[in-house]
GROMACS .gro file of C-alpha atoms in nm:
model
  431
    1UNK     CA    1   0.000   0.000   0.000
    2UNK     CA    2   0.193   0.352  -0.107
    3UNK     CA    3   0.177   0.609   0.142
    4UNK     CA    4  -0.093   0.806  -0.110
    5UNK     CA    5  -0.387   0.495  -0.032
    6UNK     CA    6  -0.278   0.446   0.286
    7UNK     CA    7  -0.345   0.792   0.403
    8UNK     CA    8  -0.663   0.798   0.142
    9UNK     CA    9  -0.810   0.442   0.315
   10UNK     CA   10  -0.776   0.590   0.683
   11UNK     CA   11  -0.942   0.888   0.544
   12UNK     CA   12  -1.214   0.739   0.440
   13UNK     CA   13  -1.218   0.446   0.738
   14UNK     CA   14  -1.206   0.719   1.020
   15UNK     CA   15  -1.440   0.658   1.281
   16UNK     CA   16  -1.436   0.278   1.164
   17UNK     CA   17  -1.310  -0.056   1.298
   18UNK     CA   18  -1.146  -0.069   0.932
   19UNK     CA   19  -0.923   0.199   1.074
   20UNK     CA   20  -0.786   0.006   1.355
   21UNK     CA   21  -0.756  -0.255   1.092
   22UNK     CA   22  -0.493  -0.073   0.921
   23UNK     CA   23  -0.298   0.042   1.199
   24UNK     CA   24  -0.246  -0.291   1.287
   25UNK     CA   25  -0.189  -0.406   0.915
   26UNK     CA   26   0.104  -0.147   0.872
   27UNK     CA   27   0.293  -0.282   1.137
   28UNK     CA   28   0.170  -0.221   1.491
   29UNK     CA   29   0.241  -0.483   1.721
   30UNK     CA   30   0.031  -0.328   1.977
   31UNK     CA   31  -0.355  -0.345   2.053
   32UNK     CA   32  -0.482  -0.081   1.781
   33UNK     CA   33  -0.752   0.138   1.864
   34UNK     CA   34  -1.087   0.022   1.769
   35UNK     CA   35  -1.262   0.387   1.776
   36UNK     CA   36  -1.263   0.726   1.643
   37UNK     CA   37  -1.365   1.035   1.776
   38UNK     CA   38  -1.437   1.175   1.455
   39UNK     CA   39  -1.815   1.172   1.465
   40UNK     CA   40  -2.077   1.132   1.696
   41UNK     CA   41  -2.066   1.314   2.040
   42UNK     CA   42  -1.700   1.287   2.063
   43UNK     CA   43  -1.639   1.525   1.817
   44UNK     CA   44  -1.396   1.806   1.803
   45UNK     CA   45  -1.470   2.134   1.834
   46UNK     CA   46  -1.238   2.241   1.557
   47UNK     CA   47  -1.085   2.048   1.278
   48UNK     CA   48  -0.725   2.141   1.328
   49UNK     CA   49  -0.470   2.314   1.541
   50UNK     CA   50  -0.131   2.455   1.459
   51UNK     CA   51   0.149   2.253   1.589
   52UNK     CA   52   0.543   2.337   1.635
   53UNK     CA   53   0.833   2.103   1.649
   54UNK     CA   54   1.232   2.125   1.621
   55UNK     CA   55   1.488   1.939   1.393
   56UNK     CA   56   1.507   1.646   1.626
   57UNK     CA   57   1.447   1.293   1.632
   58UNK     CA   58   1.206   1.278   1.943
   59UNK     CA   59   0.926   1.476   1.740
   60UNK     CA   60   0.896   1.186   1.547
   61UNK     CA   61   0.504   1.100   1.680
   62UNK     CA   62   0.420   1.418   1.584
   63UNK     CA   63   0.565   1.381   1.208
   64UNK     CA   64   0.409   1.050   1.220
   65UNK     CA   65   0.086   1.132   1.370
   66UNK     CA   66   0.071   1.371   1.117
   67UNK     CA   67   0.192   1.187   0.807
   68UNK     CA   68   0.011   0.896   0.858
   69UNK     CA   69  -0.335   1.045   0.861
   70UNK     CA   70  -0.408   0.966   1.249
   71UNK     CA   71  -0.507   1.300   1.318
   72UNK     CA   72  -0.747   1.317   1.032
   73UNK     CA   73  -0.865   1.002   1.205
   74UNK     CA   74  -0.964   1.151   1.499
   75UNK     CA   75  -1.138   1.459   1.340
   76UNK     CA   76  -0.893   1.701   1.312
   77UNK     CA   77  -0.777   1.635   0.894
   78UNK     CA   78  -0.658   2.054   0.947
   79UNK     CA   79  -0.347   2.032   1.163
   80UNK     CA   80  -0.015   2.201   1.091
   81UNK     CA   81   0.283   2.010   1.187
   82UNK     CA   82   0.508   2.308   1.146
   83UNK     CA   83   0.898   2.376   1.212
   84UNK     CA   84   1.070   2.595   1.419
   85UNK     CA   85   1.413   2.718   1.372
   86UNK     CA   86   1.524   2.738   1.811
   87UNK     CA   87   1.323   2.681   2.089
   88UNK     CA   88   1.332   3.046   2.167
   89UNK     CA   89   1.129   3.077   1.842
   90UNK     CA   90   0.886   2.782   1.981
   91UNK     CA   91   0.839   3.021   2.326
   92UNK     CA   92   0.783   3.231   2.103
   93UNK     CA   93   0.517   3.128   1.888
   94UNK     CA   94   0.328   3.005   2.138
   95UNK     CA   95   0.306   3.331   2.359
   96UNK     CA   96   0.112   3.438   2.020
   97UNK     CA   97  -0.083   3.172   1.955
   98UNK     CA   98  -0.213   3.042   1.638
   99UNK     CA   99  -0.482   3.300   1.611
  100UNK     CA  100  -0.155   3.527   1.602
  101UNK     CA  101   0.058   3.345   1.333
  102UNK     CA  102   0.199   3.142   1.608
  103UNK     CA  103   0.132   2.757   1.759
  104UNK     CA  104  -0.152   2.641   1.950
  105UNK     CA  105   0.119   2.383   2.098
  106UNK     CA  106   0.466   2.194   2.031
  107UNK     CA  107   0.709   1.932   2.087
  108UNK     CA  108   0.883   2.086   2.367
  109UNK     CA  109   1.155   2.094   2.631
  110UNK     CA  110   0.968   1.917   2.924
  111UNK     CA  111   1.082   2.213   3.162
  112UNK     CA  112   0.933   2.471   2.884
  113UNK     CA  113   0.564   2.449   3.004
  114UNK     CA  114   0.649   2.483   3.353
  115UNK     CA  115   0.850   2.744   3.316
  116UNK     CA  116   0.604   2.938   3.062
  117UNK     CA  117   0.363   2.889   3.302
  118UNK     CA  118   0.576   3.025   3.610
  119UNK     CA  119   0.594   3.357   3.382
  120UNK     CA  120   0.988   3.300   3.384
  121UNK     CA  121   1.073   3.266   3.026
  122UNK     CA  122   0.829   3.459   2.802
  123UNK     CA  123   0.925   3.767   2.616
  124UNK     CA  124   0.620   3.978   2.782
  125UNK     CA  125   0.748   3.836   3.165
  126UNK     CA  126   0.365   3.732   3.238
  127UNK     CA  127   0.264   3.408   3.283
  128UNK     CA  128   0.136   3.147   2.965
  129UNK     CA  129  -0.060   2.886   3.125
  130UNK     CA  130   0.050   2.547   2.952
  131UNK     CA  131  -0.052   2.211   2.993
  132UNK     CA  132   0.188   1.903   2.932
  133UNK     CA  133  -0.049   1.613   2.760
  134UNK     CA  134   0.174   1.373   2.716
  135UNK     CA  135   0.570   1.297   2.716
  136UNK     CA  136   0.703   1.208   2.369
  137UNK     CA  137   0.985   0.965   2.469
  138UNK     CA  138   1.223   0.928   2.718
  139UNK     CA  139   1.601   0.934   2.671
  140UNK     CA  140   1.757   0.922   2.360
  141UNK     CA  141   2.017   1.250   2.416
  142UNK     CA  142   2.414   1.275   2.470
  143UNK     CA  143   2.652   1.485   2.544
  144UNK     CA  144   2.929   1.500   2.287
  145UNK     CA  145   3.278   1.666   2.302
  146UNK     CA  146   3.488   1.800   2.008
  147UNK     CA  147   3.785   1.555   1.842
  148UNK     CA  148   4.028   1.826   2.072
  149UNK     CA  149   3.904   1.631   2.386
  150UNK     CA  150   3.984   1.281   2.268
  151UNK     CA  151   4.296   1.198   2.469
  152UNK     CA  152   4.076   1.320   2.765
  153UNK     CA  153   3.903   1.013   2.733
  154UNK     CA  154   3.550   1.191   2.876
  155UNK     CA  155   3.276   0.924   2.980
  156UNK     CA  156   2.969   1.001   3.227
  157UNK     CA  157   3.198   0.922   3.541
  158UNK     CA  158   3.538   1.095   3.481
  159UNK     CA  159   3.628   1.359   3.725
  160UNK     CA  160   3.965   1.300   3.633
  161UNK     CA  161   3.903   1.373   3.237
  162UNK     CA  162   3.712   1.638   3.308
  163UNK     CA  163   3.947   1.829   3.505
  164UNK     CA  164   4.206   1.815   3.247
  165UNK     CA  165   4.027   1.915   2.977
  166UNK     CA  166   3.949   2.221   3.175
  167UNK     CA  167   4.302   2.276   3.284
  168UNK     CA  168   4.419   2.207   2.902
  169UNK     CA  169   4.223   2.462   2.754
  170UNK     CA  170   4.348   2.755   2.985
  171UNK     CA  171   4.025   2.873   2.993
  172UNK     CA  172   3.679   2.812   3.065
  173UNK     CA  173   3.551   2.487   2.911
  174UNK     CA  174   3.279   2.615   2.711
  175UNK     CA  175   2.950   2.426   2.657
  176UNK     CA  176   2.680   2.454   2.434
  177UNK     CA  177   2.322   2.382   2.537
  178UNK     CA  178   1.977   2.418   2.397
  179UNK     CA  179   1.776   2.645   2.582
  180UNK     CA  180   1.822   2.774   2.960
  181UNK     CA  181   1.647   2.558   3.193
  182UNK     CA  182   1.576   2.282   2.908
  183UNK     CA  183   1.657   1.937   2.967
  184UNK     CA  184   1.992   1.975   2.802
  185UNK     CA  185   2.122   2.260   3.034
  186UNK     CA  186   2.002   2.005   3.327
  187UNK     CA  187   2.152   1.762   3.198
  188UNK     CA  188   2.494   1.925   3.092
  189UNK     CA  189   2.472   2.095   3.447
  190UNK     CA  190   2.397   1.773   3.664
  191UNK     CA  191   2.691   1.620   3.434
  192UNK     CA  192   2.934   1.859   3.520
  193UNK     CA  193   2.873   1.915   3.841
  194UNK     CA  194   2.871   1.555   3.953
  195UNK     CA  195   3.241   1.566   3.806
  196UNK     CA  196   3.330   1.848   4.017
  197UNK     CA  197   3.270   2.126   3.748
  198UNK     CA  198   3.075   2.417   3.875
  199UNK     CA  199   2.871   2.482   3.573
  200UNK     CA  200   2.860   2.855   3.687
  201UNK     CA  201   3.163   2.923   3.766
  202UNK     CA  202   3.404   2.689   3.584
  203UNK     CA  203   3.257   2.667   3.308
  204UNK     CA  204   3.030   2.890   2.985
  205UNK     CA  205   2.697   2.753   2.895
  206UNK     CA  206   2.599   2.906   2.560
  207UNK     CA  207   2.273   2.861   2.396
  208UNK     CA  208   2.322   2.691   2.060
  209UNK     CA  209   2.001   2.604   1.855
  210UNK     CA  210   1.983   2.181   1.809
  211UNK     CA  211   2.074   2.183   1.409
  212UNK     CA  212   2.311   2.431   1.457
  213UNK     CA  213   2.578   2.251   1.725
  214UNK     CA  214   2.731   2.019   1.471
  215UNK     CA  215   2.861   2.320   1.238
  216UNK     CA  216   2.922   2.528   1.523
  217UNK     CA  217   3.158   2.256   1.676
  218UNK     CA  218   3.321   2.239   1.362
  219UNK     CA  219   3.442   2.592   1.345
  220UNK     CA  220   3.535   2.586   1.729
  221UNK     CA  221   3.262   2.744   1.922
  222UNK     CA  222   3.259   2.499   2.173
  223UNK     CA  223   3.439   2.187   2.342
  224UNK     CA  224   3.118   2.024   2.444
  225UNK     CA  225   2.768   2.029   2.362
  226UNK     CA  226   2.436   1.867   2.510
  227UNK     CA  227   2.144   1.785   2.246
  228UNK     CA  228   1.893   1.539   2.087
  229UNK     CA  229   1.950   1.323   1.777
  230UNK     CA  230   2.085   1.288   1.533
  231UNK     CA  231   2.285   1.565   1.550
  232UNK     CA  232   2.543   1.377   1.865
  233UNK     CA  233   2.537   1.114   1.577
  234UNK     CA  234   2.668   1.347   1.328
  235UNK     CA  235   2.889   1.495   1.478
  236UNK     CA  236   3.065   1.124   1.487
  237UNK     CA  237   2.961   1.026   1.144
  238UNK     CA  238   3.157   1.348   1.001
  239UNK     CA  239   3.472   1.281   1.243
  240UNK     CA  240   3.457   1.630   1.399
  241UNK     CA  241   3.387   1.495   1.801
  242UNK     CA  242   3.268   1.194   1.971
  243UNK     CA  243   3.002   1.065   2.228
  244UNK     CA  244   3.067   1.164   2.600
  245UNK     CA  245   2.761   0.987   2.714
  246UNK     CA  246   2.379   0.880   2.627
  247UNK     CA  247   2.207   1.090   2.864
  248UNK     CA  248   2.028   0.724   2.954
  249UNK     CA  249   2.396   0.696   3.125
  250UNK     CA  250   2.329   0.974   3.359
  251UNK     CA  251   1.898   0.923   3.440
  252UNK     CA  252   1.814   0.591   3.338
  253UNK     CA  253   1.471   0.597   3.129
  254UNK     CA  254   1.481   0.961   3.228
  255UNK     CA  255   1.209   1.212   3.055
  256UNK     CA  256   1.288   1.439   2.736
  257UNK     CA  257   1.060   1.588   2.524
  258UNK     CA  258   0.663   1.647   2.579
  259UNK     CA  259   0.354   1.724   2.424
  260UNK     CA  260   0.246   2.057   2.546
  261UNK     CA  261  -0.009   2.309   2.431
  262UNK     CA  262  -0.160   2.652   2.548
  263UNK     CA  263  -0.413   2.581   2.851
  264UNK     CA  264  -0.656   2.830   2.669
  265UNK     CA  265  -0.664   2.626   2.355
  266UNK     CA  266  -0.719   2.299   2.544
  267UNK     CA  267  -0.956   2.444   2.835
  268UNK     CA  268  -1.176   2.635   2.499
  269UNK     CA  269  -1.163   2.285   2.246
  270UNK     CA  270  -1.128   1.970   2.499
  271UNK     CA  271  -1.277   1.732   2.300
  272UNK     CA  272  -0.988   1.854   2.008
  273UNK     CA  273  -0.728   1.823   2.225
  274UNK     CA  274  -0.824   1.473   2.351
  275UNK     CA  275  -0.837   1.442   1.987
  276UNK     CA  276  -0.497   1.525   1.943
  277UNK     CA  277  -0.369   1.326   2.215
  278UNK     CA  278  -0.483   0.969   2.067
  279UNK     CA  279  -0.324   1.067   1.795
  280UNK     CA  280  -0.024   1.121   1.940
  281UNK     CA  281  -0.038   0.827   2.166
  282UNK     CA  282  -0.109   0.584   1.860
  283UNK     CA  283   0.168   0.742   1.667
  284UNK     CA  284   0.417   0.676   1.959
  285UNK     CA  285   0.292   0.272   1.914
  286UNK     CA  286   0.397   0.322   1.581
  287UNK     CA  287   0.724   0.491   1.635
  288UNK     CA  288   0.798   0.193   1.869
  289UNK     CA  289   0.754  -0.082   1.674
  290UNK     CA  290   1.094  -0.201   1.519
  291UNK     CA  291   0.888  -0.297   1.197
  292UNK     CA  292   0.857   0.046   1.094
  293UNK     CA  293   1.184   0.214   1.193
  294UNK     CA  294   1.306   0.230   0.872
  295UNK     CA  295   0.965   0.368   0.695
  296UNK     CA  296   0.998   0.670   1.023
  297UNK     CA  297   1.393   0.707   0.947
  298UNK     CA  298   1.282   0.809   0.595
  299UNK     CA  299   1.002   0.986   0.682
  300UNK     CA  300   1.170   1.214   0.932
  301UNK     CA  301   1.465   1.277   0.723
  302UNK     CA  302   1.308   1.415   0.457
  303UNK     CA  303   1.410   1.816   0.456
  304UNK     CA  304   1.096   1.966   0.564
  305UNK     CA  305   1.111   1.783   0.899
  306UNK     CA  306   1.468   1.696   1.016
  307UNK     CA  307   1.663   1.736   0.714
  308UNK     CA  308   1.927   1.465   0.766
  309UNK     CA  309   2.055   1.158   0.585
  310UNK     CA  310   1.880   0.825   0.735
  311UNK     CA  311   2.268   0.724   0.810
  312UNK     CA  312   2.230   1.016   1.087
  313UNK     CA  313   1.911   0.908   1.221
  314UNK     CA  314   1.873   0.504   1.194
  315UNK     CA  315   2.160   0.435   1.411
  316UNK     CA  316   2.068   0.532   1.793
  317UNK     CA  317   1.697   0.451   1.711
  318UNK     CA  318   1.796   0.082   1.666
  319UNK     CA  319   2.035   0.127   1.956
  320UNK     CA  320   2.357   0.069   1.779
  321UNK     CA  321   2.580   0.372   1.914
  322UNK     CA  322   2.944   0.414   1.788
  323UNK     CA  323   3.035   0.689   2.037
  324UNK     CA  324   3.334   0.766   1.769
  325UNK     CA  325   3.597   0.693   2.075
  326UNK     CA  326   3.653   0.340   2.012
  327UNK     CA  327   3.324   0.252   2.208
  328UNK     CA  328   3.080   0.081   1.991
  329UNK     CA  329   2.754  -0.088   2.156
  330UNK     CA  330   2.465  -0.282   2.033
  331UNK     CA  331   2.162  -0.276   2.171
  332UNK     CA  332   2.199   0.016   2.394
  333UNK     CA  333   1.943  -0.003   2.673
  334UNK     CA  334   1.977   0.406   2.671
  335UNK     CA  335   1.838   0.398   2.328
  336UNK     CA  336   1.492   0.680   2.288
  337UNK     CA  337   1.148   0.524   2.410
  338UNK     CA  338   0.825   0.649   2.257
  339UNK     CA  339   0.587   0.385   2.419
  340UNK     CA  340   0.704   0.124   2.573
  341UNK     CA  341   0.848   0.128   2.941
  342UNK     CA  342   0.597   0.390   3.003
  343UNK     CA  343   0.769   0.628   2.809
  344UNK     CA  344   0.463   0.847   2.708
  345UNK     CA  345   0.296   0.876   3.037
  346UNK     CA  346   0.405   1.230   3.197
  347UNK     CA  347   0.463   1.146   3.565
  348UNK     CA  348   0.412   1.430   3.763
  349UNK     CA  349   0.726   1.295   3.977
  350UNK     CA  350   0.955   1.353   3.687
  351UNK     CA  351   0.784   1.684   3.647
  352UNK     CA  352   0.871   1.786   4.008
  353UNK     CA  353   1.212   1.673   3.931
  354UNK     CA  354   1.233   1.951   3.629
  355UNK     CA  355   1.113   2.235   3.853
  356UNK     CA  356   1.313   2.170   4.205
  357UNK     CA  357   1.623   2.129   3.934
  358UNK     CA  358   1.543   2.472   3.778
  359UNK     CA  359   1.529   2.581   4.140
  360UNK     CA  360   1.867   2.480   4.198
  361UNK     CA  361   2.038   2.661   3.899
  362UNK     CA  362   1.832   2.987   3.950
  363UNK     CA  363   1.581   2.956   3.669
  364UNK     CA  364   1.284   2.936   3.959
  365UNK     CA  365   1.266   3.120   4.283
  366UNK     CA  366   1.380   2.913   4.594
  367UNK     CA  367   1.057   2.947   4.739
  368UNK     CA  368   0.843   2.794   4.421
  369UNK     CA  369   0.562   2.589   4.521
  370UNK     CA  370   0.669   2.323   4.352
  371UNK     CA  371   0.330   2.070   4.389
  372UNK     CA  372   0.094   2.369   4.261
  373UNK     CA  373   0.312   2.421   3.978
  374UNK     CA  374   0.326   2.095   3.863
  375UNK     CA  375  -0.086   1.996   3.929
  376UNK     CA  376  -0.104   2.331   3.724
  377UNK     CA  377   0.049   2.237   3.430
  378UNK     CA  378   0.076   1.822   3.374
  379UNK     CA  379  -0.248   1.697   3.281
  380UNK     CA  380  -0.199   1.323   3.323
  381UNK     CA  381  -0.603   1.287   3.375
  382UNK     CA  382  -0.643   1.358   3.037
  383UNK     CA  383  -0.341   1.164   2.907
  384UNK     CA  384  -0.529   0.830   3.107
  385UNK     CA  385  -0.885   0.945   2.930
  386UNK     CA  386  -0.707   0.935   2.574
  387UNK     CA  387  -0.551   0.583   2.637
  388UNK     CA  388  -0.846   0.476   2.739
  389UNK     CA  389  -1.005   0.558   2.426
  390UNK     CA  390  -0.760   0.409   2.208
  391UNK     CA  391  -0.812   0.077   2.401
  392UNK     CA  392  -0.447   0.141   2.583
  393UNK     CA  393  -0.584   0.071   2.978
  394UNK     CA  394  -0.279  -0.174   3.059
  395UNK     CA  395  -0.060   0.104   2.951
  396UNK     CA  396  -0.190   0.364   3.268
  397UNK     CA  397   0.048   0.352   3.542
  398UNK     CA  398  -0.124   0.264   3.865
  399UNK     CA  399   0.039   0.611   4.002
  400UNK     CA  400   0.135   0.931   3.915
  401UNK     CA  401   0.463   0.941   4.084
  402UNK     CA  402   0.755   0.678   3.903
  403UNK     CA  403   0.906   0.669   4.310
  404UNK     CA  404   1.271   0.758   4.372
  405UNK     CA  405   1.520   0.837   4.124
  406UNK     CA  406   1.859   0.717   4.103
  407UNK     CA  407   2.129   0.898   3.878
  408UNK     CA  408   2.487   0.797   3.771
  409UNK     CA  409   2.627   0.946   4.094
  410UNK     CA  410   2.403   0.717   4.348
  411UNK     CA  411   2.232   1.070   4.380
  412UNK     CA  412   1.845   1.010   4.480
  413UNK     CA  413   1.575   1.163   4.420
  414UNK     CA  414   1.267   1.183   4.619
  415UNK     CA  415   0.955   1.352   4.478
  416UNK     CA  416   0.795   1.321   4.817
  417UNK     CA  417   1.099   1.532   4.971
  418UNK     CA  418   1.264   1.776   4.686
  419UNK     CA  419   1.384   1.991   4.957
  420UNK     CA  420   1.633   1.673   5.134
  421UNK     CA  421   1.736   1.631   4.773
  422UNK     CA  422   1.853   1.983   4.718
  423UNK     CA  423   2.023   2.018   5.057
  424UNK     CA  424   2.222   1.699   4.971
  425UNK     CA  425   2.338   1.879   4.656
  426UNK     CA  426   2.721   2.044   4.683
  427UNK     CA  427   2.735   2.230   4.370
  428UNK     CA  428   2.453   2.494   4.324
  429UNK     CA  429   2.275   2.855   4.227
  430UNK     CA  430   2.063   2.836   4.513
  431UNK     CA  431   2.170   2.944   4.868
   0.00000   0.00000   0.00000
């Protein structure tokens, strides 16, 4: 079936069994959803929304949803799956809204919405109520360093490495991130410091839009950089730096990117965004199965979405990682989750996790209240209503919270007790 008559026959099957039919005929391994919400009572309130996303391999299930008609199969044939050049331009679009020639909502930064909603990133310094729907996948990052730093042998746990690299240079290490308060920064940050490298003080974070970091490393602008695929992989593939470490190596299974869109959007057209969100969620089935990673490798690569040779992208997603060091592993187990292992479920744990981190470096007051913040913004009620509808009730965690945390450095993590975990924590903004 070409990808014209696919798209055509789930057109045409929406709202039908036949449409769960084909999910499952194109390569699902999973239990396809048997219903639509595109007629009848369930209906959306509008037939489209305006969606952002960056260069990156984890907006895949958006591509996806997109490509492969499932958002047309839930009533909404009209959204825009549309690309933005920097996450700064996603804050961006969103403070305007679609009505405004911006995005109803995005592939985002997990941080992003709670910090949009804290008021502490916009451009007009007042608050844009977000809500997270849904986490896209779960690891899948690295941090890479440039060929200079090969005899320094850096890995996740190398204090030693670290050091010299920073005493080599004669100067700050410099260290290009994504956006301040992202994941990246946290993760570069957490990285550092748990090898004894004040990010602050020791070191210069630089923001460095994802497609960018590979050319930028090339003509010197930094000696280390934190960001999604496949631009780590690149950077190997073209010889100019190697793999540090997955960031699956620091957090195991830890959260990346999420689902996110303006509260006023979803509050004003719920049945829409539930819409949206099986979508989504039946895309990220897709994107798991291993029978269709090459069909998403080519479909992400082509130049209006990632704009990247399959060689880039195919790699990690099959967990083969030549870290371009003379480590090369098969079958990483830090290899990027869509679905499976609970990767799409946003835990408001791992959300409390993002916003007593963004305490620590400064990017939220000390005295946030971190619980309101985080039942403000991650909707994880509606995440369990659109599983349900998709026929996906095994796949709803019996809690909100994943527990404690543990992190490369034996570091825990308590969501019940974020305070204990930032007094145990030497290196720090915060007083």
């Amino acid at each position: 079936m070409s990808n014209l008559s696919r798209r055509k026959f789930l057109i045409t099957a929406a709202g039908s069994a036949a449409g769960a039919m084909w999910l499952a005929a194109c390569g699902s391994n999973k239990k396809a959803p048997t219903a639509s919400t595109a007629a009848g009572a369930g209906a959306p309130e509008v037939p489209g929304a305006t969606l952002g996303f960056i260069a990156l391999t984890d907006s895949a299930p958006l591509i996806i949803a997109k490509e492969k008609g499932l958002f047309a199969k839930h009533g909404m044939p009209e959204v825009k799956v549309v690309k933005q050049t920097s996450w700064a331009v996603t804050r961006d679009n969103l403070e305007l809204g679609s009505a405004k020639g911006g995005i109803d909502g995005a592939h985002i930064l997990s941080p992003m919405p709670l910090l949009l909603t804290a008021g502490k990133i916009t451009k007009s310094k007042q608050p844009l109520p977000m809500y997270t729907l849904a986490r896209l996948n779960t690891q899948g990052q690295a941090i890479s360093a440039s060929k200079e730093l090969l005899d320094e042998k850096l890995t996740i746990d190398n204090k030693a490495g670290l050091a010299t690299a920073s005493k080599g240079l004669g100067r700050k290490i410099k260290a290009a991130v994504t956006f301040p308060g992202g994941t990246h920064d946290l993760w570069m940050r957490y990285w550092m410091s748990a090898n004894g490298i004040d990010p602050n003080k020791d070191a210069d974070l630089v923001v460095i839009p994802p497609p960018q970091m590979v050319a930028n490393m090339q003509t010197g602008t930094m000696d280390l950089f934190c960001v999604g695929e496949p631009w780590n992989q690149r950077l190997v593939n073209k010889k100019l730096g190697y793999t540090v470490a997955q960031t699956g190596e620091l957090w195991d299974k830890h959260p990346e990117k999420s689902f996110s869109m303006r509260a006023d959007w979803v509050d004003k057209n719920p049945k829409a965004a539930k819409a949206l969100l099986m979508a989504v969620q039946e895309a990220q089935i897709w994107c798991q199965d291993p029978a269709n990673l090459d069909e998403m490798c080519e479909i992400i690569s082509k130049d209006k979405y990632i704009k990247a040779p399959v060689a880039d992208i195919k790699p990690r997603l099959a967990g083969n990682v030549n870290y371009g060091d003379g480590r090369d592993v098969k079958n990483s187990p830090y290899k990027m989750l869509f679905w499976d292992s609970n990767a799409s479920f946003p835990y408001k744990s791992h959300d409390t996790w993002f916003v007593t981190e963004d305490m620590r470096w400064g990017y939220l007051p000390a005295n946030t209240d971190i619980d309101a913040l985080v039942n403000k913004v991650n909707r994880a009620d509606l995440w369990k209503e659109a599983a349900t509808a998709i026929g996906q009730q095994a796949a709803i965690p019996a809690s909100d919270s994943r527990g404690k945390e543990t992190f490369f450095d034996g570091v825990v993590f308590d969501p019940e007790n974020p305070k204990a975990y930032l007094d145990s924590l030497k290196i720090k903004a915060m007083s």
